[in-house]
Short mmCIF file of C-alpha atoms in Angstrom, two decimals:
data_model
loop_
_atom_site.label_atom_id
_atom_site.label_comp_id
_atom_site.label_asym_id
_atom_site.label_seq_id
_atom_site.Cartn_x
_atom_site.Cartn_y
_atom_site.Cartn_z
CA UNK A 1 0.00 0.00 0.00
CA UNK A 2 1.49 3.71 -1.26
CA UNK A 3 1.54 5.70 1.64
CA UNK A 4 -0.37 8.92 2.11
CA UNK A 5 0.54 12.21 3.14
CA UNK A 6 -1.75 13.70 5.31
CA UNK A 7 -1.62 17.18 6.57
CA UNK A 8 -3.66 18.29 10.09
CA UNK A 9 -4.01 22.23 10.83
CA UNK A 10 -4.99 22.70 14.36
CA UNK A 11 -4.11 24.44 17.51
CA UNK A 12 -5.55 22.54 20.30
CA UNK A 13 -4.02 20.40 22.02
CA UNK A 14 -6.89 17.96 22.42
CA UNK A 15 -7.99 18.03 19.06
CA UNK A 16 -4.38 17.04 18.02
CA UNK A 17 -3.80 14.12 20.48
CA UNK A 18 -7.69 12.82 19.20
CA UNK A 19 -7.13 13.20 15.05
CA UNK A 20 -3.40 11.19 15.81
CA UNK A 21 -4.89 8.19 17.79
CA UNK A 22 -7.90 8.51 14.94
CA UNK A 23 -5.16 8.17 12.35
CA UNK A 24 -2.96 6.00 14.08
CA UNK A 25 -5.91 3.51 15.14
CA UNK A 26 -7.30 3.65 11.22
CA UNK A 27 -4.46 1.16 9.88
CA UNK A 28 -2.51 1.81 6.62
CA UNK A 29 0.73 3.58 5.96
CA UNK A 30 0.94 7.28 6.47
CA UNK A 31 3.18 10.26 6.75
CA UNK A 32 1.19 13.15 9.31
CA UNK A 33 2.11 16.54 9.45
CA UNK A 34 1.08 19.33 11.87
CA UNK A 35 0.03 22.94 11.24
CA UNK A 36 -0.95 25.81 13.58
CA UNK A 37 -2.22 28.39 11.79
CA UNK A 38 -4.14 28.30 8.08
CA UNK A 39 -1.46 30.40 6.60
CA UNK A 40 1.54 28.24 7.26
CA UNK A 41 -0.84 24.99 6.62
CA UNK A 42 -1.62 26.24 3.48
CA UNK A 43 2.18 26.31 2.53
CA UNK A 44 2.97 22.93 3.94
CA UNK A 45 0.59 21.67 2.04
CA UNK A 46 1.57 22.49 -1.51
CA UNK A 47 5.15 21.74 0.23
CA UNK A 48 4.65 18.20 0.77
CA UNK A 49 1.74 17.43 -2.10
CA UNK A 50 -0.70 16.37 0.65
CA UNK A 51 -2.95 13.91 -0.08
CA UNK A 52 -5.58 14.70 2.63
CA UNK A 53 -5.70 18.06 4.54
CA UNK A 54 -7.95 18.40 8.23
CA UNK A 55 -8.77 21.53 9.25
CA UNK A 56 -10.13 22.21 12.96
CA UNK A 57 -13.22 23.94 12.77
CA UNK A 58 -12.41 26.39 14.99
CA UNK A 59 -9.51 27.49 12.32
CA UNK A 60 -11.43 26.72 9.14
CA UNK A 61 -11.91 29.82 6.63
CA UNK A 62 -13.94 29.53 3.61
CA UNK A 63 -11.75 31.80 1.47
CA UNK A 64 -8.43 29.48 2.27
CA UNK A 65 -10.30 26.52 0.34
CA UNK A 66 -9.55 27.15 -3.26
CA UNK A 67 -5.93 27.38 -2.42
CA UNK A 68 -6.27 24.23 -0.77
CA UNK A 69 -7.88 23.01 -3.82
CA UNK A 70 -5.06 23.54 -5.99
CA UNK A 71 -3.33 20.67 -4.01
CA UNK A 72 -5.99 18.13 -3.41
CA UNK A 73 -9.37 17.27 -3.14
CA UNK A 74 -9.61 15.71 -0.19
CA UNK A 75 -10.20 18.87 2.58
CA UNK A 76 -12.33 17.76 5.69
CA UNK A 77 -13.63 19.62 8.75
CA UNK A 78 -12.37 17.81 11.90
CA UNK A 79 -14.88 18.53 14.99
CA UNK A 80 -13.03 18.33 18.23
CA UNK A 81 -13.48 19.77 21.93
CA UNK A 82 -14.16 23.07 21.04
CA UNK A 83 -17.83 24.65 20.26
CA UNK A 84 -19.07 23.66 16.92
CA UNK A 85 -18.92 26.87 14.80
CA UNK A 86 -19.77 25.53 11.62
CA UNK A 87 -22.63 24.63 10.32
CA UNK A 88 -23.82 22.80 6.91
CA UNK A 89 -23.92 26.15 4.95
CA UNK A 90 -20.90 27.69 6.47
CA UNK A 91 -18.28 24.76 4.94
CA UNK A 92 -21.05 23.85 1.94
CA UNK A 93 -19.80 20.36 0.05
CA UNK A 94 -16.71 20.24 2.65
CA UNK A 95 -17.08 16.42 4.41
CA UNK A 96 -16.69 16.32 8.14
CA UNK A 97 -15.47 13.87 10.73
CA UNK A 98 -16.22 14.06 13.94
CA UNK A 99 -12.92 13.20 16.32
CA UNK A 100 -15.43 12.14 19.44
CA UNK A 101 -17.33 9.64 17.29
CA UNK A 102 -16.96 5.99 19.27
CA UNK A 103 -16.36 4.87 15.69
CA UNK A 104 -13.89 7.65 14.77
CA UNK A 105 -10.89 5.12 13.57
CA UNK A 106 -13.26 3.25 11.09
CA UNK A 107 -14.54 6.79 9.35
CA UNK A 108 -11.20 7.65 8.99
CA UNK A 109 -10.04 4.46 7.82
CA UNK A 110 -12.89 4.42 5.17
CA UNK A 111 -11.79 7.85 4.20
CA UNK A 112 -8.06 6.98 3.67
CA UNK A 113 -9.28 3.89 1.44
CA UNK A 114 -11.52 5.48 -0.58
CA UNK A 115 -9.25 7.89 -1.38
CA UNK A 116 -5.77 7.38 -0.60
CA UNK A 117 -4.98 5.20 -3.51
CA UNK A 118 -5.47 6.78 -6.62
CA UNK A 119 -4.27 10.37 -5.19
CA UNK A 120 -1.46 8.94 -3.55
CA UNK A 121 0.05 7.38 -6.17
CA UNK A 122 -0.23 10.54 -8.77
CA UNK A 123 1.36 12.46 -5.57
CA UNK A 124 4.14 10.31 -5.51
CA UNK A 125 4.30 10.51 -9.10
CA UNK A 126 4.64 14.15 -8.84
CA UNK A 127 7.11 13.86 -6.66
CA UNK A 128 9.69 11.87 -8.32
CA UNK A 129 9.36 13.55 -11.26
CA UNK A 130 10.24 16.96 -9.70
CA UNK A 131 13.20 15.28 -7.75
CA UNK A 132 14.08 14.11 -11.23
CA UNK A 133 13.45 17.17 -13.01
CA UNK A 134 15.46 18.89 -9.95
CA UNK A 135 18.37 16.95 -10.72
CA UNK A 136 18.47 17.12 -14.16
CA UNK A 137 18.10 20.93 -14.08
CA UNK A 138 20.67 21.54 -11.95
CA UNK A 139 22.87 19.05 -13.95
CA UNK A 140 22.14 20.94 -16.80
CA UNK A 141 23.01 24.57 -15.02
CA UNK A 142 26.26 23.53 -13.77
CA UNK A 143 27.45 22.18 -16.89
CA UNK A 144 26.18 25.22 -18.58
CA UNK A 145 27.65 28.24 -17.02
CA UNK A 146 31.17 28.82 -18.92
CA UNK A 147 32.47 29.63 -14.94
CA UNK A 148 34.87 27.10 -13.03
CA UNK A 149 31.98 25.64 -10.60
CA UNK A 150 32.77 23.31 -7.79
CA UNK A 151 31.45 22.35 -4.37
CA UNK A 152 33.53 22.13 -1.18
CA UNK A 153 32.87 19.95 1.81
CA UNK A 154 34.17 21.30 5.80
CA UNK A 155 37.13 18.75 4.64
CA UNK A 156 37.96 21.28 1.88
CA UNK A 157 37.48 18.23 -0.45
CA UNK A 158 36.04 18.73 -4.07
CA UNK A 159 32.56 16.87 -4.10
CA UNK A 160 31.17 18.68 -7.29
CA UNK A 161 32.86 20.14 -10.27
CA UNK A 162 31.76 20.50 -13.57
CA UNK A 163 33.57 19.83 -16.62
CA UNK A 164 35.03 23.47 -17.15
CA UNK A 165 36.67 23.04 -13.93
CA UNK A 166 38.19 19.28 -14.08
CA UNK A 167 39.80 20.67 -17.85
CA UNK A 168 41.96 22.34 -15.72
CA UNK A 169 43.93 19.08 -14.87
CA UNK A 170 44.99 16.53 -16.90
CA UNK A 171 42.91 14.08 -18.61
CA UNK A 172 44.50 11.32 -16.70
CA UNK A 173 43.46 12.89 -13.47
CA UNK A 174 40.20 14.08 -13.81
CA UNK A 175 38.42 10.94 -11.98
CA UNK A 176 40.56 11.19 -9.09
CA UNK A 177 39.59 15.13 -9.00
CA UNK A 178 36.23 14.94 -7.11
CA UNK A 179 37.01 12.91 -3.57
CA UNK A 180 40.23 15.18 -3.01
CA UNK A 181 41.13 17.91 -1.97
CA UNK A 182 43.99 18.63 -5.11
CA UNK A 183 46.11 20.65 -2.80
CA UNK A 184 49.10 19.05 -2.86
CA UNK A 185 48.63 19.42 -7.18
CA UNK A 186 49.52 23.18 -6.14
CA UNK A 187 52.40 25.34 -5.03
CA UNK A 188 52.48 25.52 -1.24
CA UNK A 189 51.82 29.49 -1.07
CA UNK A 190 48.56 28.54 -3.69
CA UNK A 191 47.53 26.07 -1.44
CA UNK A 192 48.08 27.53 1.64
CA UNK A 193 45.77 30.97 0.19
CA UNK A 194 43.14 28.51 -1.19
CA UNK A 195 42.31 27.05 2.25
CA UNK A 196 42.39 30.41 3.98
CA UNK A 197 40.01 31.61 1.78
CA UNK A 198 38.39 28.83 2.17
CA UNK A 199 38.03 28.80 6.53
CA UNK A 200 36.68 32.54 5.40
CA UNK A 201 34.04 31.48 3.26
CA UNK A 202 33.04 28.94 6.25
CA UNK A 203 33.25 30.83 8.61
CA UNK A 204 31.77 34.38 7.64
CA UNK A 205 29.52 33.01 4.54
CA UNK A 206 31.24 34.61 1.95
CA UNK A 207 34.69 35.79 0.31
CA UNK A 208 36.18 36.34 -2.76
CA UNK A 209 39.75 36.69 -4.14
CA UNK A 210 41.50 37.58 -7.44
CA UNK A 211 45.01 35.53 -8.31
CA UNK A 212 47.20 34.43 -10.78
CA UNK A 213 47.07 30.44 -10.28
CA UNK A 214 49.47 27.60 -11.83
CA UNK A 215 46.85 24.99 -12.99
CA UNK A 216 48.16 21.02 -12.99
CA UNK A 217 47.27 21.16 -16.66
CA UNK A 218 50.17 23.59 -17.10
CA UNK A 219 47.67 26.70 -17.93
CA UNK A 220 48.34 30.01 -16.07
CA UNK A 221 45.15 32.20 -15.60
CA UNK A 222 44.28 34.88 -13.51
CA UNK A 223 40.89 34.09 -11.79
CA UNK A 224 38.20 36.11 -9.68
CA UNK A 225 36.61 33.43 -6.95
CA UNK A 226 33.60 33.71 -5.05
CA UNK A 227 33.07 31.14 -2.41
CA UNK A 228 29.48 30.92 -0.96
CA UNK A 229 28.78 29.00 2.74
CA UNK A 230 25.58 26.30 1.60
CA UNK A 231 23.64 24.01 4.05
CA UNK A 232 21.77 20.79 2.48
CA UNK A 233 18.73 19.08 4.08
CA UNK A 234 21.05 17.06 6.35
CA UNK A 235 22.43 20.08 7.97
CA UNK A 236 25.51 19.48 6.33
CA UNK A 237 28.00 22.71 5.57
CA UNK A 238 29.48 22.99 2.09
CA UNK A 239 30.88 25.99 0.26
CA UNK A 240 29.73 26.68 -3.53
CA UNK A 241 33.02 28.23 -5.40
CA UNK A 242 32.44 29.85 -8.66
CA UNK A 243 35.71 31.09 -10.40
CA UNK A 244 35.72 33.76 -13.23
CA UNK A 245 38.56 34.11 -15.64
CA UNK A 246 39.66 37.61 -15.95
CA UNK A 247 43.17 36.69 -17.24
CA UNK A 248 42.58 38.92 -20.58
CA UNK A 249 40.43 41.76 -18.47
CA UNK A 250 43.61 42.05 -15.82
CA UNK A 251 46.25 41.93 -18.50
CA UNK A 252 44.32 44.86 -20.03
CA UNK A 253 44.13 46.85 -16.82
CA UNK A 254 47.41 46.49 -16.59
CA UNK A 255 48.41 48.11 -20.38
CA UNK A 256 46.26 50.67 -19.42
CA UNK A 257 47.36 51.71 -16.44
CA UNK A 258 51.35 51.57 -17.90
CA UNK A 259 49.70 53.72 -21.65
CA UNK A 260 48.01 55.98 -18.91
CA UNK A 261 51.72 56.58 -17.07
CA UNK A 262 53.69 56.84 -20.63
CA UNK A 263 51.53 59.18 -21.43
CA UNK A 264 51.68 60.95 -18.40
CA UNK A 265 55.30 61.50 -18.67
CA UNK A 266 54.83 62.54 -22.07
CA UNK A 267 52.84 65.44 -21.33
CA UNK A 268 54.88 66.70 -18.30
CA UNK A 269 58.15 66.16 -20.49
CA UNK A 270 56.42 67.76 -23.37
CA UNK A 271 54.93 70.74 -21.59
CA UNK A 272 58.10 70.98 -19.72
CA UNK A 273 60.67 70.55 -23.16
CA UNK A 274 58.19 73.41 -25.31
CA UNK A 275 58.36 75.94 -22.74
CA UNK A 276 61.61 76.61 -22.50
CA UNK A 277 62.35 77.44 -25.87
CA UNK A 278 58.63 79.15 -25.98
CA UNK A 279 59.75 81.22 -22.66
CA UNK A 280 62.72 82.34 -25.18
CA UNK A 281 60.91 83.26 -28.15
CA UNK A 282 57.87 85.14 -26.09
CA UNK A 283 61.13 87.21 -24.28
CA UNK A 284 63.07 87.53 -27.26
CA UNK A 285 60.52 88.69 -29.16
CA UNK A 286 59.56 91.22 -25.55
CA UNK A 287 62.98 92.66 -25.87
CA UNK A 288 62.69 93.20 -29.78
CA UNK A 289 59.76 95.17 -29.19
CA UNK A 290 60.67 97.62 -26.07
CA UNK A 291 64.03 98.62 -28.26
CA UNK A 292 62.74 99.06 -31.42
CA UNK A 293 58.83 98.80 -31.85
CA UNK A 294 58.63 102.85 -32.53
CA UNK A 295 60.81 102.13 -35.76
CA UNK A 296 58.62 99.16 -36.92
CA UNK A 297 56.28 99.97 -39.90
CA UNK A 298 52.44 98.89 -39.01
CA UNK A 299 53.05 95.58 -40.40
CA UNK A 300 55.52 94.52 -38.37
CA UNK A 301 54.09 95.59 -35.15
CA UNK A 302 51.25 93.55 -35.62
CA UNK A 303 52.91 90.37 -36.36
CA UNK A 304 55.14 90.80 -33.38
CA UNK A 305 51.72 91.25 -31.49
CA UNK A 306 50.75 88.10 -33.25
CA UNK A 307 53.77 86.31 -31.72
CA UNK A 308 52.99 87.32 -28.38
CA UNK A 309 49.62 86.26 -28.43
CA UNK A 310 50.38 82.68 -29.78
CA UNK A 311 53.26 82.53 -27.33
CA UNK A 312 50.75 82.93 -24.98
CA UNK A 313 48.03 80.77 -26.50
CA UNK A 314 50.73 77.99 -26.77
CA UNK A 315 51.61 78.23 -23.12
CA UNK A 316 48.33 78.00 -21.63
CA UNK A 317 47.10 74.74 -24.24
CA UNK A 318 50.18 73.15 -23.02
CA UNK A 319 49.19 73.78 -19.53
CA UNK A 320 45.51 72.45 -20.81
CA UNK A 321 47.09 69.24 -21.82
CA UNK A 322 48.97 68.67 -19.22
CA UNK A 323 46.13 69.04 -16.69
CA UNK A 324 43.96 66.76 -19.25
CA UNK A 325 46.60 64.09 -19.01
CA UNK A 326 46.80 64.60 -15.11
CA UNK A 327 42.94 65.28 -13.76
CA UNK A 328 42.73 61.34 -12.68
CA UNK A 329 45.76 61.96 -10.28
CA UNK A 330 44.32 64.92 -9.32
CA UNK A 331 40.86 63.89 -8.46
CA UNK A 332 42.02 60.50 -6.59
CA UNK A 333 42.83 62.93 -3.62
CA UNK A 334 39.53 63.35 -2.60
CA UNK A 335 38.25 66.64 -0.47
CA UNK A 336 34.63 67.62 0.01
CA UNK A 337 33.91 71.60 -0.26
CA UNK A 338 30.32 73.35 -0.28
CA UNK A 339 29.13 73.64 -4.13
CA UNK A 340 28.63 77.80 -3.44
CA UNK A 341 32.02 78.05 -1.62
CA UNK A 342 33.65 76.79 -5.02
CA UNK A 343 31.82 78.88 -7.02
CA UNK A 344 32.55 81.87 -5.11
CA UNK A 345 36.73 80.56 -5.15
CA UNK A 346 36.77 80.46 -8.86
CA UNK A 347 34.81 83.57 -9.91
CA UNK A 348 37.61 85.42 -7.51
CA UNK A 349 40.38 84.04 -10.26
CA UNK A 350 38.53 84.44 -13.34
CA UNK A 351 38.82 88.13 -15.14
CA UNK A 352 35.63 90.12 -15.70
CA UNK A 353 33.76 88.35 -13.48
CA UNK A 354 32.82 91.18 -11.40
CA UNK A 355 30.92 91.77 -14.64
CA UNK A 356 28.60 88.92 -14.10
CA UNK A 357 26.44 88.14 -11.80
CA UNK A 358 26.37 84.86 -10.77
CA UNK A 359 23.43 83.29 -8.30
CA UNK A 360 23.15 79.42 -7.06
CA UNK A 361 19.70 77.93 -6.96
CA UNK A 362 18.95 75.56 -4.85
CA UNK A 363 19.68 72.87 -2.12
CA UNK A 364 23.34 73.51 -0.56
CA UNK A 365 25.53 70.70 -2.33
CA UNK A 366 28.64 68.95 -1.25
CA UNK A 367 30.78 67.59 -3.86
CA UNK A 368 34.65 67.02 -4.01
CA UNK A 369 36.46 69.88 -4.07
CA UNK A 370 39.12 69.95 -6.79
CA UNK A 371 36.83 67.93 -9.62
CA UNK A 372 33.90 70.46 -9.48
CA UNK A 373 36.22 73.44 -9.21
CA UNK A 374 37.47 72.04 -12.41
CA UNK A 375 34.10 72.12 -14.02
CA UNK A 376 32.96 75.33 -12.31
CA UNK A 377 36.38 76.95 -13.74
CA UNK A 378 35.63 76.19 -17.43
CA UNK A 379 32.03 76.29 -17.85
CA UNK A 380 31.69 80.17 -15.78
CA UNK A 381 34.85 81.03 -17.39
CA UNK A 382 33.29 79.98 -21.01
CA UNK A 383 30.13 82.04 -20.42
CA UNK A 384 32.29 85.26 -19.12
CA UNK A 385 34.94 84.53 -21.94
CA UNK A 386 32.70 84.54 -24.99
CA UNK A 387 29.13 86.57 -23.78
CA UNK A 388 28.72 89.02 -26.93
CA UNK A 389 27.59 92.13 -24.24
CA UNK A 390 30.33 91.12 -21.90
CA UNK A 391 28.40 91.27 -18.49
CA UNK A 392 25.41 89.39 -18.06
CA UNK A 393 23.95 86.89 -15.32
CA UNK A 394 25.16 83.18 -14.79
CA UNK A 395 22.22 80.85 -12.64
CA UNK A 396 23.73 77.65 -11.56
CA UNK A 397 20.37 75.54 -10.93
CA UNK A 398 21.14 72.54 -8.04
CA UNK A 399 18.61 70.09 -8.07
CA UNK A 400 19.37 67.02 -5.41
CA UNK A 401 17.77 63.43 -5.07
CA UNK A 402 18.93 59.81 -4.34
CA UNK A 403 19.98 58.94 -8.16
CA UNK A 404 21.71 61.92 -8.71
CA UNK A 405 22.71 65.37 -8.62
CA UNK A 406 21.81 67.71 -11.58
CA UNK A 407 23.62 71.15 -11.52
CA UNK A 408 22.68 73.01 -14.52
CA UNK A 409 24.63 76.29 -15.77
CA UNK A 410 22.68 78.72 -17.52
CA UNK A 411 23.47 81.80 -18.88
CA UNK A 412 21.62 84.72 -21.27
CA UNK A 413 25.01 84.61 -23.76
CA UNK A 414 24.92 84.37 -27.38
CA UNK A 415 24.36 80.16 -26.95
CA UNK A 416 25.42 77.29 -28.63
CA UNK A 417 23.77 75.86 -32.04
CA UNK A 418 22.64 72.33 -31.07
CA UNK A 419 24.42 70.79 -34.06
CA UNK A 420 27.87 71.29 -32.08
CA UNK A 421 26.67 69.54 -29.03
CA UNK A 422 28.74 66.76 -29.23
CA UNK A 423 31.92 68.64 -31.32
CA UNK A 424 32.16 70.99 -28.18
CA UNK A 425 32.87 68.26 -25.62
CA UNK A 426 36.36 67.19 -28.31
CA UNK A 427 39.72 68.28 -27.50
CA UNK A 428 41.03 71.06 -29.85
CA UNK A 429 37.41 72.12 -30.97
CA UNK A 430 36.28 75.80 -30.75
CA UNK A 431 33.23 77.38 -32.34
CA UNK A 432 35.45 80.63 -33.32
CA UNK A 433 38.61 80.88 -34.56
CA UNK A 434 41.50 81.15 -32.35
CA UNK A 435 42.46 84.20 -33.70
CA UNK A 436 38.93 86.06 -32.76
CA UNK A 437 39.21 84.31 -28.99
CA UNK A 438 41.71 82.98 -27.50
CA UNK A 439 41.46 79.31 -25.89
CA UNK A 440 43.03 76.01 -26.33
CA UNK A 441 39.50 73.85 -26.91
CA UNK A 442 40.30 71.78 -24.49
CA UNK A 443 38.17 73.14 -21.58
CA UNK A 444 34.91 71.13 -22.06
CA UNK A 445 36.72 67.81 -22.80
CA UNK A 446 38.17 68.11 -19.40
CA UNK A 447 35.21 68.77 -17.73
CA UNK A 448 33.45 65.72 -19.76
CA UNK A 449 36.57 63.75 -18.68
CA UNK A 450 36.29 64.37 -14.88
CA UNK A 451 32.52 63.38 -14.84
CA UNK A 452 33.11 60.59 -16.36
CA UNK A 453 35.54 59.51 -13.73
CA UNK A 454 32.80 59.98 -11.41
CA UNK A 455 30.54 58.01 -13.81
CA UNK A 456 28.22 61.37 -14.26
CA UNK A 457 27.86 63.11 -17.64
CA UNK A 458 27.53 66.90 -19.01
CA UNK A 459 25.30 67.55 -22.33
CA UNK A 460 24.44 70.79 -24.01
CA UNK A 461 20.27 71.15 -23.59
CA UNK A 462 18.85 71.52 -26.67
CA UNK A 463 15.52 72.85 -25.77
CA UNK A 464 17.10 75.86 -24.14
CA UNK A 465 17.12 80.00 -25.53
CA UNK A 466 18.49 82.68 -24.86
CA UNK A 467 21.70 81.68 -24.48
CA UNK A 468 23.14 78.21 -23.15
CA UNK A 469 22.69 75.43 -20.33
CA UNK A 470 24.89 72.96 -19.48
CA UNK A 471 23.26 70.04 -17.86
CA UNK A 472 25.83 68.34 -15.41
CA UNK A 473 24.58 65.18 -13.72
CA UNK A 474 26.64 63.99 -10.84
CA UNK A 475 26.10 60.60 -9.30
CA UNK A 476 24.77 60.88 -5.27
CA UNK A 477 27.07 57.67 -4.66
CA UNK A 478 30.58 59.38 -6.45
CA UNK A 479 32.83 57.23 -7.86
CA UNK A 480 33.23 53.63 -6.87
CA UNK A 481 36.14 52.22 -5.52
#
C-alpha cells in the first residue's frame, strides 16, 4: 500500500492528540504533518503534495479553500473539543469527521481507502518527477555556465565540479579530481591561500579573491573566486566556489594603467621641453619690441603682437594638456567643499567676473572639491569669456535626489547651435577661430573627462534659448572604488 501524506491544521491540544490516535488507530501507511495556523498549513501543504488536509473547525476559513484546492481534493472539517462553529452552509460540500465519534478510527479508515490510492500514487508521481526534473536541471546549469563551478565539503574536499573546472587538470586525473582535496597538485603558497580563503568562506559566509594560479594542466590564468557558505537538508555545511577568468580583463588593466603613465610622462616632459624654448621666443621677441617697436612699420608691429599672443596661446594649451593628461591623479585625492564656496573661489580668479552676476539655486551641495572646481572653472569662465555684451547673469540651478545630482549652468550669452553639441565636448574644438578668442579647446573635454571619472555626464540642452545650459549630472554615490 502507497503511503499517504496527510496534513492536520490545528491548535488545540486535544484536538491534536484525538485526530493522531484517529489516524494512528485507522491502519494503513501514512506520513502526518502538523500545522498551527491556516497560513503556514496552506504552505505545507503544496510543500509536501498532501494527499488529505484536516482543518479544525475552529480554524477553518472559507476563502483558504480554493488554495487548498489547488493541491488536493480531499479537505475535511475535523470537529473536536471546542464549540461547533460551523454549520452545513458555512463549509457547503466540505465532508466532516467528527474526532469524538466511538467509531472515529473506522470513518477515517474508510476515508483513507476510498481515497488514498489513486491520489497517492499521482502524488508520488509528482514527486519523483520533480526530484528528477530537480536533478536534471541543476545538472544541466552547472554544466552550462562557462564559470569554473565546484562544491567544497568542511574537509575542503572537491565533491562537485563541472567539466570546465576538471579541464583544468589533466585528462588522466580528472576521476581522481572529485574525492580530493587537489592541494598538494599546487604550489604551497597557492595552497596555503586557497584554504584560507576557504576557513573565510566557512566561517563568515562569503569571500572572494583575485590571483594568478598555476593549474596542474600547465595553464596560467588569472581568476576572480567567489566562495558561498551552503547548508543541504542534512544540515551538512558545504561551500559553492564559482571562479571567473579575468586573465585577458587584468592583463588589459594592466596596459592601461602603464599607456596611462607613458603618457603621463609625455605630457609633463612635453609641456616641460616646449616651454623653455617658448619662454625664449615670447622674451626675445619682448625685448625686440621695447628697443625698437617705434621704428617698426604697421606691419611689423602687428605680427610681433601676433607672436605674443600665440606665445601665450601655446603656453596656456600646453598647460591644458597637461592638466587633461593629469585630472585622474588629481581627483584620486579626494576633499569635500560646499558647491557655493567653489563657485565663489573660482569667480575670484577668473577676469571680468565682477561683470557677471552669478546666483546658485537651490539645495546647498557637497561635492569634491578639486573635480567640481574644475568644471565650475571652465564652464563660468566659457560664459564670461565669450558673452557678446560682456556682463550678463550666470544661474547655476542645483537640483538634489537619491539617483543623482543635476547642476545646470545657464546663462543669457549668445548660446550654442545644437548641431555642435557633441563637437564641443572634443579636445582642440572651438566654435570661433583662435584668432577672434583665445582658448586652447580643451576646456569642455576636461570637464566631460572628470565626470566621467565619477561616472556622471555633461550635455548641451537643446531645448534651451536665450543663451546656453549645461546640464551636469553627478552621481549621489561618487565614484566607486
Amino acid at each position: 500500500m502507497l503511503k499517504s501524506y496527510i496534513l492536520f491544521i490545528s491548535d488545540n491540544v486535544e484536538c491534536i492528540e484525538l485526530f493522531i490516535h484517529a489516524v494512528k488507530d485507522s491502519g494503513g501507511k501514512q506520513k502526518l504533518y502538523l500545522s498551527s495556523s491556516m497560513a503556514d498549513g496552506l504552505k505545507k501543504a503544496e510543500d509536501i503534495s498532501a494527499d488529505f488536509v484536516f482543518i479544525d473547525n475552529m480554524l477553518f476559513k472559507a476563502e483558504a479553500i480554493d488554495e487548498l484546492l489547488h493541491v488536493t481534493s480531499s479537505i475535511y472539517i475535523a470537529f473536536g473539543t471546542g464549540k461547533h462553529r460551523l454549520d452545513t452552509q458555512a463549509h457547503g460540500e466540505l465532508s466532516t469527521i467528527d474526532l469524538n465519534s466511538p467509531n472515529v478510527c473506522n470513518v477515517m479508515a474508510e476515508i483513507l481507502d476510498s481515497v488514498c490510492l489513486p491520489h497517492s500514487q499521482n502524488a508520488d508521481i509528482g514527486r519523483n518527477q520533480n526530484s528528477l526534473f530537480d536533478a536534471e536541471f541543476l545538472d544541466l546549469v552547472i554544466e552550462s555556465v562557462p564559470n569554473y563551478l565546484f562544491v567544497k565539503d568542511t574537509q575542503f574536499r572537491i565533491v562537485r565540479a563541472n567539466q570546465t573546472f576538471l579541464s583544468l587538470y589533466p585528462e588522466s586525473y580528472r576521476d581522481k579530481v572529485i574525492g580530493s582535496t587537489t592541494i598538494e597538485d599546487y604550489d604551497p603558497d597557492e595552497a596555503k591561500e586557497f584554504l584560507e580563503k576557504d576557513s573565510e568562506a566557512f566561517a563568515c559566509g562569503y569571500s572572494e579573491t583575485v590571483e594568478r594560479i598555476q593549474f596542474p594542466n600547465g595553464d596560467s590564468r588569472i581568476l576572480f573566486t567567489q566562495k558561498k557558505k551552503f547548508t543541504d537538508e542534512h544540515n551538512q555545511d558545504y561551500i559553492l566556489c564559482i571562479a571567473t577568468d579575468v586573465t585577458e580583463r587584468e592583463d588589459l588593466i594592466k596596459k592601461l594603467t602603464k599607456s596611462n603613465q607613458d603618457l603621463e610622462r609625455f605630457a609633463y616632459s612635453a609641456s616641460h621641453d616646449l616651454k623653455s624654448p617658448l619662454n625664449a621666443i615670447k622674451n626675445l621677441a619682448s625685448w625686440i619690441e621695447e628697443d625698437y617697436f617705434d621704428a617698426f612699420p604697421e606691419g611689423a608691429k602687428e605680427n610681433f603682437r601676433l607672436i605674443k599672443s600665440r606665445s601665450i596661446r601655446m603656453a596656456t594649451l600646453l598647460d591644458d594638456l597637461l592638466a587633461y593628461s593629469r585630472v585622474q591623479k588629481c581627483l584620486e585625492d579626494e576633499e569635500w567643499g560646499y558647491l557655493d564656496v567653489v563657485v565663489d573661489s573660482v569667480l575670484s580668479v577668473i577676469e571680468q567676473s565682477n561683470k557677471f552676476t552669478v546666483k546658485v539655486v537651490g539645495p546647498r551641495l557637497k561635492l569634491p572639491r578639486v573635480a567640481f572646481q574644475i568644471v565650475a572653472m571652465n564652464l563660468i569662465g566659457n560664459t564670461i569669456k565669450h558673452h557678446h555684451k560682456g556682463c550678463g547673469e550666470i544661474t547655476i540651478w542645483v537640483k538634489a535626489n537619491p539617483k543623482g545630482n543635476q547642476i545646470s549652468f545657464i546663462d543669457d550669452g549668445p548660446g550654442i547651435p545644437i548641431t555642435y553639441s557633441k563637437k564641443i565636448f572634443e579636445m582642440f574644438q572651438t566654435l570661433q577661430s583662435k584668432d577672434v578668442i583665445e582658448g586652447s579647446g580643451v576646456g569642455l573635454a576636461l570637464v566631460k573627462k572628470v565626470l566621467e571619472y565619477y561616472e556622471g555626464s555633461i550635455v548641451l540642452n537643446a531645448t534651451h534659448q536665450n543663451g546656453a545650459r549645461f546640464d551636469v549630472l553627478w552621481p549621489a554615490c561618487n565614484r566607486k572604488t
